PDB file of C-alpha atoms and ligand atoms in Angstrom:
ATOM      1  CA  UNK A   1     -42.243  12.165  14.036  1.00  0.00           C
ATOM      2  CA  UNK A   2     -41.512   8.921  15.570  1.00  0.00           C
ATOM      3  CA  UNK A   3     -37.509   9.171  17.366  1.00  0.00           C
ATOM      4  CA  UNK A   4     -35.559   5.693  16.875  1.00  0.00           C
ATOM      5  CA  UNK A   5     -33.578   6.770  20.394  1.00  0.00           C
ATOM      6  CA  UNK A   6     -30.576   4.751  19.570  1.00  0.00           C
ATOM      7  CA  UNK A   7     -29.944   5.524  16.476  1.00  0.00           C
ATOM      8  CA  UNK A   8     -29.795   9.069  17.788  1.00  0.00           C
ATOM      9  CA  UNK A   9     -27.935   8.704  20.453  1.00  0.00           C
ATOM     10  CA  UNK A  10     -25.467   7.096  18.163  1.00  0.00           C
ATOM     11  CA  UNK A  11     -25.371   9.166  15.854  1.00  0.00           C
ATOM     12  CA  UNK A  12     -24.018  11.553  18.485  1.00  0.00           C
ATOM     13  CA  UNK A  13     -21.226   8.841  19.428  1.00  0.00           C
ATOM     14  CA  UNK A  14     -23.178   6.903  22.747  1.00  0.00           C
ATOM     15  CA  UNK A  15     -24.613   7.988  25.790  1.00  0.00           C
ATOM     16  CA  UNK A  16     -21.299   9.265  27.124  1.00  0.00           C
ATOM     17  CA  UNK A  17     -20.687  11.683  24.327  1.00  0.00           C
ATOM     18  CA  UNK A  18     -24.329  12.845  25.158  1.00  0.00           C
ATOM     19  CA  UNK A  19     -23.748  13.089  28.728  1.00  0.00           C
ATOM     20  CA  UNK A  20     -20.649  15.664  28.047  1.00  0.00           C
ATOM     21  CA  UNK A  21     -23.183  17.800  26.332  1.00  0.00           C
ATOM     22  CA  UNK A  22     -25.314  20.650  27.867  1.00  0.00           C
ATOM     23  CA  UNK A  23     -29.080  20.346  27.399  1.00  0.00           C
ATOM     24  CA  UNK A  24     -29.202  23.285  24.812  1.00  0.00           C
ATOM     25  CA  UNK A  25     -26.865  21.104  23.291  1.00  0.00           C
ATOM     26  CA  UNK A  26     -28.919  18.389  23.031  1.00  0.00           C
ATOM     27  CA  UNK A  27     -31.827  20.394  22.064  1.00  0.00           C
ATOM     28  CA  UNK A  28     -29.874  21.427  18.515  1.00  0.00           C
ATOM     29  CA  UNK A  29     -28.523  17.763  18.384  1.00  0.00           C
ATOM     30  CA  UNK A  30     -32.414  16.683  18.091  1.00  0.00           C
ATOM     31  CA  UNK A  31     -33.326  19.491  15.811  1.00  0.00           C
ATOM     32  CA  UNK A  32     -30.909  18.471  13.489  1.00  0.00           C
ATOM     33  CA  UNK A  33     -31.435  14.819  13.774  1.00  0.00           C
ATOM     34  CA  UNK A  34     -34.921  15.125  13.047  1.00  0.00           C
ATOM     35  CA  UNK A  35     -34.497  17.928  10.357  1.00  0.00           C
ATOM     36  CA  UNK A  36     -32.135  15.415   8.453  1.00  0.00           C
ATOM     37  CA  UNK A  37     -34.484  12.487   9.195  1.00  0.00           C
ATOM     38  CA  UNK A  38     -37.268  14.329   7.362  1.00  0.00           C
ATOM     39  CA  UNK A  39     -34.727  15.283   4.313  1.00  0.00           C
ATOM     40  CA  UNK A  40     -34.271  11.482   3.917  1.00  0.00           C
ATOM     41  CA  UNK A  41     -37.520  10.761   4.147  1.00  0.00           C
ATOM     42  CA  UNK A  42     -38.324  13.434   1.432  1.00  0.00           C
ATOM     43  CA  UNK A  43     -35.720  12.172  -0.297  1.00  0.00           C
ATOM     44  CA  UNK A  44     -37.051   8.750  -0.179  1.00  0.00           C
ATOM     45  CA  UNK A  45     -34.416   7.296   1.977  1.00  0.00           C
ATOM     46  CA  UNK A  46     -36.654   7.189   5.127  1.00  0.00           C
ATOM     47  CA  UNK A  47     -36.408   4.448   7.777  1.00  0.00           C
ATOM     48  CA  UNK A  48     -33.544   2.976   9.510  1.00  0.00           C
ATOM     49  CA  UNK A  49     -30.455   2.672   7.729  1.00  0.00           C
ATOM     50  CA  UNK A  50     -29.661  -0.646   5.931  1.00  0.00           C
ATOM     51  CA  UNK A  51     -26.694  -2.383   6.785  1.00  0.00           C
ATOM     52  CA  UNK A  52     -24.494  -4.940   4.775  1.00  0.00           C
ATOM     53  CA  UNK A  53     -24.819  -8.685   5.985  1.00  0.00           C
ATOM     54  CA  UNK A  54     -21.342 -10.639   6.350  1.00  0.00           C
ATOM     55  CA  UNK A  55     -22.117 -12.379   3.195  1.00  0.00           C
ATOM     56  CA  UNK A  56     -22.365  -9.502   1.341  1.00  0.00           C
ATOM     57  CA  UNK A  57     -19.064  -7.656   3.077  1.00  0.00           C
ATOM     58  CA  UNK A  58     -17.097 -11.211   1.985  1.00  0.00           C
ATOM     59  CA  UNK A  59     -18.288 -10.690  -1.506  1.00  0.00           C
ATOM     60  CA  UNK A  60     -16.914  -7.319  -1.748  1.00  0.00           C
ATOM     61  CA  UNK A  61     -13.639  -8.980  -1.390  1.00  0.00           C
ATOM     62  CA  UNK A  62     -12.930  -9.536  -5.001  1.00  0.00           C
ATOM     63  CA  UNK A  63     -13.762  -6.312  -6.174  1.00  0.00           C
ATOM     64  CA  UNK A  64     -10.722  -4.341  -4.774  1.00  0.00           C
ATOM     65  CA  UNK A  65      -6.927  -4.381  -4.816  1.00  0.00           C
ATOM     66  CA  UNK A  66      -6.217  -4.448  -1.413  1.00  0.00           C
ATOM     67  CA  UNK A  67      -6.927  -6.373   1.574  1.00  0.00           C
ATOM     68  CA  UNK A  68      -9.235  -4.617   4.342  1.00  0.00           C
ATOM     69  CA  UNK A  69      -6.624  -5.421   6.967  1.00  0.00           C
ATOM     70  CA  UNK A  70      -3.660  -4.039   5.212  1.00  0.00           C
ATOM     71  CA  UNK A  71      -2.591  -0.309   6.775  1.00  0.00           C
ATOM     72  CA  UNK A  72      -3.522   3.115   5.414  1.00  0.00           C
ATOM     73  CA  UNK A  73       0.506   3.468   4.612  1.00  0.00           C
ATOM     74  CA  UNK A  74       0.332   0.336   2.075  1.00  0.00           C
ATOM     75  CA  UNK A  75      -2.977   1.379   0.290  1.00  0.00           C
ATOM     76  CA  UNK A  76      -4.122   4.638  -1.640  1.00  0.00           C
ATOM     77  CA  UNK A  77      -7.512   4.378   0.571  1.00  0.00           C
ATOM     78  CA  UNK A  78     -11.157   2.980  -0.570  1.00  0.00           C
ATOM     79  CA  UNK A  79     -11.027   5.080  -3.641  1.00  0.00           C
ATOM     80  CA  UNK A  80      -8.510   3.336  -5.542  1.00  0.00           C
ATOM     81  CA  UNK A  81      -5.586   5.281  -7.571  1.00  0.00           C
ATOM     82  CA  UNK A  82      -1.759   5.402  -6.873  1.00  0.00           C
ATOM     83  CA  UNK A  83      -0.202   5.785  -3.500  1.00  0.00           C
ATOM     84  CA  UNK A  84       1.795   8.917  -2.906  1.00  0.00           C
ATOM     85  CA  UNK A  85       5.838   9.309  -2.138  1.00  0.00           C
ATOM     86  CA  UNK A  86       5.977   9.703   1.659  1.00  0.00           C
ATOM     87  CA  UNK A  87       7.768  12.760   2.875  1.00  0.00           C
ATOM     88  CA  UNK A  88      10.954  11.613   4.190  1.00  0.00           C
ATOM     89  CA  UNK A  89      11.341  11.025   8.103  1.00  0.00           C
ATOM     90  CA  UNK A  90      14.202  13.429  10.206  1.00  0.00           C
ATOM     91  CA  UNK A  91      17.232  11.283  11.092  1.00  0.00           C
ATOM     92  CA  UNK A  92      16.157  10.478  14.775  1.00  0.00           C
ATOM     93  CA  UNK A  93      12.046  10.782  13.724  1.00  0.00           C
ATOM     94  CA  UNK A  94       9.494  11.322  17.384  1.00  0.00           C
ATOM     95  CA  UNK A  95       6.644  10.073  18.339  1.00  0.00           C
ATOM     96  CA  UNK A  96       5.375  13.859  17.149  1.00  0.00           C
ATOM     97  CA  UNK A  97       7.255  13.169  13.704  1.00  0.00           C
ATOM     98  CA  UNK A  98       5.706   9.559  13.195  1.00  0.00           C
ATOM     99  CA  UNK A  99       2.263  11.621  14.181  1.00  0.00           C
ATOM    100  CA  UNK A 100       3.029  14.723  11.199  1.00  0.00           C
ATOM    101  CA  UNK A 101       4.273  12.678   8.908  1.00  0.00           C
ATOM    102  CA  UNK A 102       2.850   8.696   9.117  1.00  0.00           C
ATOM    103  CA  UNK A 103       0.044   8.988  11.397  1.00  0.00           C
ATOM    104  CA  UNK A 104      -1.678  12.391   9.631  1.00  0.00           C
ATOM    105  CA  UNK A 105      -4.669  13.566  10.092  1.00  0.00           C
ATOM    106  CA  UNK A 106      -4.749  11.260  13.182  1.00  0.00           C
ATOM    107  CA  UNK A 107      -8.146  13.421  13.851  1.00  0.00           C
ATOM    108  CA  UNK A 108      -9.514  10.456  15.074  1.00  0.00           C
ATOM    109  CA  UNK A 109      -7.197   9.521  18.007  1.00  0.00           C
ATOM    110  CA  UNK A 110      -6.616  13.762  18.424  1.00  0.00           C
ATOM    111  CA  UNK A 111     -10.507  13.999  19.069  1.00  0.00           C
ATOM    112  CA  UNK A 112     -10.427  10.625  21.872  1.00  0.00           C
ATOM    113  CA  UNK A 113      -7.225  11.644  23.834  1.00  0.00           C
ATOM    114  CA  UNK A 114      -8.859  15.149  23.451  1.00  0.00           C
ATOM    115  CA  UNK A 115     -12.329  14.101  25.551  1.00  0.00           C
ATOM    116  CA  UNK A 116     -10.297  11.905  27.794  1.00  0.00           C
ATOM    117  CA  UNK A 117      -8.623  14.845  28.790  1.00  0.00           C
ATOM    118  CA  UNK A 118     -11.705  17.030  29.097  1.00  0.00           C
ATOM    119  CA  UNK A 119     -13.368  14.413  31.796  1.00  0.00           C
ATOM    120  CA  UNK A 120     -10.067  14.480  33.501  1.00  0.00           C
ATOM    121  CA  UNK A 121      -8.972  10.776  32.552  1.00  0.00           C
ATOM    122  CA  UNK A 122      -5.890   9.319  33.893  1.00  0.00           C
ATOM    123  CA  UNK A 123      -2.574  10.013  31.928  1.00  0.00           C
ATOM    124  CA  UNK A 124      -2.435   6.539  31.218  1.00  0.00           C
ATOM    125  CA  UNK A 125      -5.316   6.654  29.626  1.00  0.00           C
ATOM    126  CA  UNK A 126      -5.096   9.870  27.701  1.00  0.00           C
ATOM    127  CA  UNK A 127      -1.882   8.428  26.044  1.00  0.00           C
ATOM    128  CA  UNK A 128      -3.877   4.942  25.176  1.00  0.00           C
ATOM    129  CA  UNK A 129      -6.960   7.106  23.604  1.00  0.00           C
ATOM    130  CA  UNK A 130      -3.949   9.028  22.094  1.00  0.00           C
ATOM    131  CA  UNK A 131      -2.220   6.343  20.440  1.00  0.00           C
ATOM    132  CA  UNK A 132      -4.869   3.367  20.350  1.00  0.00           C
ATOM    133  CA  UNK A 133      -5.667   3.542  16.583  1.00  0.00           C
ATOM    134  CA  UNK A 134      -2.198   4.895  15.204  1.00  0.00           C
ATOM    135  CA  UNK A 135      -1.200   1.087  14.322  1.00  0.00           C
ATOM    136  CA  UNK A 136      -3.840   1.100  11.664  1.00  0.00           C
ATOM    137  CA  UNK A 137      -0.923   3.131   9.462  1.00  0.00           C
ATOM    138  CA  UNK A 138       0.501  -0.070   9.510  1.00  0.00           C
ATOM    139  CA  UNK A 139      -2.418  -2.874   9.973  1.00  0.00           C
ATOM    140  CA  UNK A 140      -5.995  -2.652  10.679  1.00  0.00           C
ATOM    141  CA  UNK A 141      -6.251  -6.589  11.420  1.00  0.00           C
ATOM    142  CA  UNK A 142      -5.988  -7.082  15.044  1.00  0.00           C
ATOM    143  CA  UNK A 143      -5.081  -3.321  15.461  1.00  0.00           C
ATOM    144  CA  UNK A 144      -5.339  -3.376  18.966  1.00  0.00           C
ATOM    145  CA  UNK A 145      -2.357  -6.062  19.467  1.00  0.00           C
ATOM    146  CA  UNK A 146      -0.216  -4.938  16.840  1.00  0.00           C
ATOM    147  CA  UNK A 147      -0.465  -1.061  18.291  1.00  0.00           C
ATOM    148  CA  UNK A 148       0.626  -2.533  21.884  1.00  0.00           C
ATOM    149  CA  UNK A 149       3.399  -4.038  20.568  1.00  0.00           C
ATOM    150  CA  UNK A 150       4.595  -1.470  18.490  1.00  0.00           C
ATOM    151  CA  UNK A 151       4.305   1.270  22.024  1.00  0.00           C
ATOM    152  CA  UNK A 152       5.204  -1.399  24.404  1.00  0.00           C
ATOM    153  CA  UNK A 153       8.590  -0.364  24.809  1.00  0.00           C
ATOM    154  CA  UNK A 154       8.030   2.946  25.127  1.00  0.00           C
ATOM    155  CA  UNK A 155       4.795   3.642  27.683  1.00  0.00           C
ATOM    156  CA  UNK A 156       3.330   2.206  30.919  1.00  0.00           C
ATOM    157  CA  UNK A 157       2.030  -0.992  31.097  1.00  0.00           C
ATOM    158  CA  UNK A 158      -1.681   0.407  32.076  1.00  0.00           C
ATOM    159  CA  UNK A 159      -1.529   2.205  28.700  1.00  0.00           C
ATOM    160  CA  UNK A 160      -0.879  -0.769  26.776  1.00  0.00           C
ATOM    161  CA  UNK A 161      -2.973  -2.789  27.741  1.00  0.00           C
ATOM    162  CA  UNK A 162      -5.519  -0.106  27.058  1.00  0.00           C
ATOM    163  CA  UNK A 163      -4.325  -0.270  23.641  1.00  0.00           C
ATOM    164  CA  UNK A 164      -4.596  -3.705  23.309  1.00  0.00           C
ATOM    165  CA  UNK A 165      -7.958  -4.896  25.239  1.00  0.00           C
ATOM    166  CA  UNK A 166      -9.678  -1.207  23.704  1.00  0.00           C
ATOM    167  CA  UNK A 167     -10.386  -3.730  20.121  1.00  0.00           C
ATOM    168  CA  UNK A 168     -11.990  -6.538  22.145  1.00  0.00           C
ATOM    169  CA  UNK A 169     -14.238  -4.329  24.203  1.00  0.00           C
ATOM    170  CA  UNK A 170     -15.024  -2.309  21.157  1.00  0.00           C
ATOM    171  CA  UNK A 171     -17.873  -5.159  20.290  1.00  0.00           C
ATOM    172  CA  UNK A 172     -19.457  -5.552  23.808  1.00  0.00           C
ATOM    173  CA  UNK A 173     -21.881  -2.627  25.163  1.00  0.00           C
ATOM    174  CA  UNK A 174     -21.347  -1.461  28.710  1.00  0.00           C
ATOM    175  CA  UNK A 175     -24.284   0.637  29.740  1.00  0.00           C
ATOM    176  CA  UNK A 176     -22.504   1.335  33.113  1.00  0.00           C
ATOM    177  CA  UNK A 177     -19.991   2.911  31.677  1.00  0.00           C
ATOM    178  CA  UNK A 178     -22.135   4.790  28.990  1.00  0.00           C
ATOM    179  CA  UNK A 179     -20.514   2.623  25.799  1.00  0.00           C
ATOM    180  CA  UNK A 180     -22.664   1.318  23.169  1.00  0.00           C
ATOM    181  CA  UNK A 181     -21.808  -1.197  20.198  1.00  0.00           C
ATOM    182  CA  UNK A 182     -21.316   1.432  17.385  1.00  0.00           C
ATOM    183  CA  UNK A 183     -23.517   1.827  14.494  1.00  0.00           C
ATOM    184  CA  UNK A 184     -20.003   1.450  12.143  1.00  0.00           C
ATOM    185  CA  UNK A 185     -19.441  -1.992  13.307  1.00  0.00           C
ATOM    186  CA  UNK A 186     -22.834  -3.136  11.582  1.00  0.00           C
ATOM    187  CA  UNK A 187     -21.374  -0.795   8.852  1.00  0.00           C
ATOM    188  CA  UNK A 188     -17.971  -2.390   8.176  1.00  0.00           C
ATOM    189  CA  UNK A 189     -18.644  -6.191   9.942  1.00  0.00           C
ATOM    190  CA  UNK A 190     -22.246  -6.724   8.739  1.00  0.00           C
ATOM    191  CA  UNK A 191     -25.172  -6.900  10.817  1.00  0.00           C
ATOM    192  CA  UNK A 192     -25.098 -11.019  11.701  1.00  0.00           C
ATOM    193  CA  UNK A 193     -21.399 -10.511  12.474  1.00  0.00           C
ATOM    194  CA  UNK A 194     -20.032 -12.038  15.521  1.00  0.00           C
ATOM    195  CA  UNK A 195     -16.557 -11.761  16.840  1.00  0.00           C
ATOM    196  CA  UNK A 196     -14.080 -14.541  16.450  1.00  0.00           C
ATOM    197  CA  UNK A 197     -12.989 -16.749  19.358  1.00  0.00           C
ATOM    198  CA  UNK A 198     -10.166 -15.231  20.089  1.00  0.00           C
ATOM    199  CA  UNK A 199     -12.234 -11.864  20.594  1.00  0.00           C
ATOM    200  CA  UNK A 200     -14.940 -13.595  22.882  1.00  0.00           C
ATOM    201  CA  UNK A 201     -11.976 -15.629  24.967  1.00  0.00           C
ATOM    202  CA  UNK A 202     -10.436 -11.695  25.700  1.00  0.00           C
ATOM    203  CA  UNK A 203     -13.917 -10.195  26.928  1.00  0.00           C
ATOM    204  CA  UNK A 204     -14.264 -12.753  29.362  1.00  0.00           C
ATOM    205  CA  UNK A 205     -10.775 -12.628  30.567  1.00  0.00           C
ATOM    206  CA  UNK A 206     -11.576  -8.792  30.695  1.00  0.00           C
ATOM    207  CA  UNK A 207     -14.735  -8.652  32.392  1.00  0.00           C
ATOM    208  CA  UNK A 208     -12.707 -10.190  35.796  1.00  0.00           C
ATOM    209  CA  UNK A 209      -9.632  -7.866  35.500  1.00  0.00           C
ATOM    210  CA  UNK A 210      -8.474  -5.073  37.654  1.00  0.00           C
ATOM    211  CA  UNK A 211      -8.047  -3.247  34.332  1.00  0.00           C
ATOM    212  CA  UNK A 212     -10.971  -3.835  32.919  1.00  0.00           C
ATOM    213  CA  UNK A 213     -11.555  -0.082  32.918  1.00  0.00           C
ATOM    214  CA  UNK A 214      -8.235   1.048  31.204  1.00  0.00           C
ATOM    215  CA  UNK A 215      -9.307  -0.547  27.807  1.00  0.00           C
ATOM    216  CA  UNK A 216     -12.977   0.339  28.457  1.00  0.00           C
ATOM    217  CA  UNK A 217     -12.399   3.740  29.256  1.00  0.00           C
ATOM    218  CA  UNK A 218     -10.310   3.845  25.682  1.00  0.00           C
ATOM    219  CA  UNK A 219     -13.731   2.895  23.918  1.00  0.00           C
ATOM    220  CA  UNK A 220     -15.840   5.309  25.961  1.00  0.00           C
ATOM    221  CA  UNK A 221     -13.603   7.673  24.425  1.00  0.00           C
ATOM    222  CA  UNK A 222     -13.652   6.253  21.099  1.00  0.00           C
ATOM    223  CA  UNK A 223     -16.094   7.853  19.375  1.00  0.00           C
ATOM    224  CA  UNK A 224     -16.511   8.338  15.472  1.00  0.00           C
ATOM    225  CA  UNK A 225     -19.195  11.187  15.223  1.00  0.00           C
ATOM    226  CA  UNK A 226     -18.231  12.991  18.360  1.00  0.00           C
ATOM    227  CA  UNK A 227     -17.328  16.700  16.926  1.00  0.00           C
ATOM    228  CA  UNK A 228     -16.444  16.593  12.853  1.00  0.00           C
ATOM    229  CA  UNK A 229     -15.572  20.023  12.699  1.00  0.00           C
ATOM    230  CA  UNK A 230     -12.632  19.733  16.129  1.00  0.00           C
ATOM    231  CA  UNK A 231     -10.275  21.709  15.956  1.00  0.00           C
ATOM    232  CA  UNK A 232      -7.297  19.275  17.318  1.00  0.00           C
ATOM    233  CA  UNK A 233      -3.925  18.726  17.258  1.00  0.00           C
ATOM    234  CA  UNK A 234      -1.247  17.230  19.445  1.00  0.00           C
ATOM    235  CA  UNK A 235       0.642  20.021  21.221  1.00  0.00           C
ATOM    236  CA  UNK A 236      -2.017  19.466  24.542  1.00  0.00           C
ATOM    237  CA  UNK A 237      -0.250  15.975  24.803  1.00  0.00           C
ATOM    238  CA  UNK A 238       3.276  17.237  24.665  1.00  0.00           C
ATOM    239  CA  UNK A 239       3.099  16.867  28.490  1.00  0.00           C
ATOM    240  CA  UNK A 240       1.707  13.916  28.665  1.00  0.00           C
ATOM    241  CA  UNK A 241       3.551  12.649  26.050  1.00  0.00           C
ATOM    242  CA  UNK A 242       7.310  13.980  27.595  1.00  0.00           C
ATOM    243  CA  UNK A 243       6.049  12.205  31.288  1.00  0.00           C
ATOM    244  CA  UNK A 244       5.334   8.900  29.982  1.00  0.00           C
ATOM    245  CA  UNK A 245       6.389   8.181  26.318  1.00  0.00           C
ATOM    246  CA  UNK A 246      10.354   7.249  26.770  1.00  0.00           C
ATOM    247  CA  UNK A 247      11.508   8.385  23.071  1.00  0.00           C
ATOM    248  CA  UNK A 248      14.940   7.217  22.882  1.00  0.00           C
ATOM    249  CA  UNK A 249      17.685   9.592  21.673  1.00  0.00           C
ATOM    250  CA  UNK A 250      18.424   7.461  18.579  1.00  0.00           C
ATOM    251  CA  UNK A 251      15.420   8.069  17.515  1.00  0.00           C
ATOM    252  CA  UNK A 252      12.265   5.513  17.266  1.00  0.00           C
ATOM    253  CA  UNK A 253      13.226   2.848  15.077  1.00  0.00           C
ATOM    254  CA  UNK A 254      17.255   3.482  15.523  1.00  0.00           C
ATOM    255  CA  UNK A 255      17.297   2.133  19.104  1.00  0.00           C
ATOM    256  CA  UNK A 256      17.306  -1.858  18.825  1.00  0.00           C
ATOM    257  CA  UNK A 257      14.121  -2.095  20.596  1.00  0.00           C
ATOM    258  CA  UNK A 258      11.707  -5.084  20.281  1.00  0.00           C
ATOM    259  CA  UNK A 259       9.260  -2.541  17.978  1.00  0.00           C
ATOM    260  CA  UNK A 260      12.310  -0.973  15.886  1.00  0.00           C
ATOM    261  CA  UNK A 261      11.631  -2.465  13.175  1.00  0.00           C
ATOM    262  CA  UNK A 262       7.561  -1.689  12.817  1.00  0.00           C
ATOM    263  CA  UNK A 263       8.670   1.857  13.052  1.00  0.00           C
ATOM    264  CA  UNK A 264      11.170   1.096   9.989  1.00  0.00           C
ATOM    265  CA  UNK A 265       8.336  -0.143   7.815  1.00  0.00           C
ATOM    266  CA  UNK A 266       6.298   2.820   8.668  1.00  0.00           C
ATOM    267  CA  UNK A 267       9.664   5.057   8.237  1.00  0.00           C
ATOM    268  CA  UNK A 268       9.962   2.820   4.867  1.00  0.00           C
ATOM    269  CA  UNK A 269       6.914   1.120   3.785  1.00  0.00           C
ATOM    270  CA  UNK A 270       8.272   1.353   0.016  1.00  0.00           C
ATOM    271  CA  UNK A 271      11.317  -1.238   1.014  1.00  0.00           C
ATOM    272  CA  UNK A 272      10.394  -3.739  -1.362  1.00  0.00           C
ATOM    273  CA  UNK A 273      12.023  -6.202   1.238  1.00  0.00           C
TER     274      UNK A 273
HETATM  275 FE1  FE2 B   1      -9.531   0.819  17.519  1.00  0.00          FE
HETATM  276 FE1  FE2 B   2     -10.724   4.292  17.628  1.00  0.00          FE
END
């Protein structure tokens, strides 16, 4: 049987997921792969896998009730239906409550700060992997900026800009530093996509930075098929989180800071106003 090597590297999340794991590892990685390559050939699903074209993502457009931008706290998710209520927040709500109770399952970001702090990353950037994504509750447009503003207050500067630069980098491979363009972004941006100015403009400024390595070291860790079955949660970052996340004692959203009032509208995203 005839091994497409990238595919199967990414379907293991990159070549730095692959280089955290063990050669048996890898061995039952490849078994699998090919064992589930051979059920979709049988299944008459062999080759590659087919990805949308932008055209055909922009006529999708129409056919749902929601924008693709808007935040998983506006929207009942792809499958249509009613939202939910939201459980109320506590009276001065955390960083941990936002997390419970706005930001849940949050396996995603749990399973990046959680490999960050396996390869002994810097705390700045275990909080970034940690918190990089959480701004999609809110808005997946431009995630990256809207999540540094809504932590800016709150974390070192390193850390946001990890947060903020991690979205840009996200569609440029680094082979240095073991990142590949993920298979999802031919998934969700089509195949012929290519990223706005504004994207291309922020790589460049990147690539000659001193920090080019926080935000790139945020994607390393960014991984979408890196361990399904993780067991995570957040208590390993309590540490982390009580060194370098100032949570003020009104609570987030109570304290007059430029960001209060994105932490209202995830407090309250049912204020019709
Ligand atoms: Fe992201
Ligand atoms: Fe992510």
């Amino acid at each position: 049987m005839e091994i497409d090597r990238r595919a199967f590297i990414a379907s293991l999340g990159g070549t730095a997921a692959v280089s955290m794991m063990d050669s048996e590892a890898k061995a039952d990685a490849l078994e699998h792969w090919m064992e589930d390559q051979l059920d979709a050939q049988a299944a008459g699903q062999g080759g590659p896998e087919k990805f949308p074209t932008v055209a055909e993502l922009d006529a999708q457009i129409e056919t749902r009730s929601f924008r693709r931008g808007a935040g998983n706290v506006f929207t009942s998710g792809n499958r249509g239906g009613n939202v939910k209520k939201l459980a109320p927040m506590p009276k001065n709500p955390t960083l941990q409550d936002f997390f419970r109770l706005r930001f849940a399952p949050a396996n995603h970001v749990l399973q990046s700060a959680t490999r960050a702090l396996k390869t002994g990353m810097s705390e700045e950037i275990i909080l970034a992997c940690l918190l990089h994504d959480c701004a999609q509750a809110m808005m997946k447009a431009d995630h990256g900026w809207w999540g540094a503003q809504l932590f800016e207050p709150y974390i070192p500067e390193k850390s946001t800009f990890g947060i903020r630069y991690h979205q840009a980098l996200r569609f440029y491979a680094d082979a240095d530093a073991g990142y590949e363009y993920p298979d999802l972004y031919y998934r969700i941006f089509g195949q012929d996509y290519t990223p706005p100015p504004h994207i291309e403009a922020t790589y460049k400024m990147l690539r000659n930075h001193k920090w080019y390595m926080e935000p790139r070291l945020v994607t390393v860790n960014d991984l979408y098929a890196f361990d399904p079955n993780a067991k995570v949660s957040i208590d390993p970052f309590e540490d982390i989180i009580g060194r370098h996340f100032k949570t003020p004692k009104e609570g987030l959203g109570n304290d007059n800071s430029p960001s209060a009032h994105m932490w209202r509208t995830l407090a309250n995203p049912d204020a019709p106003l």
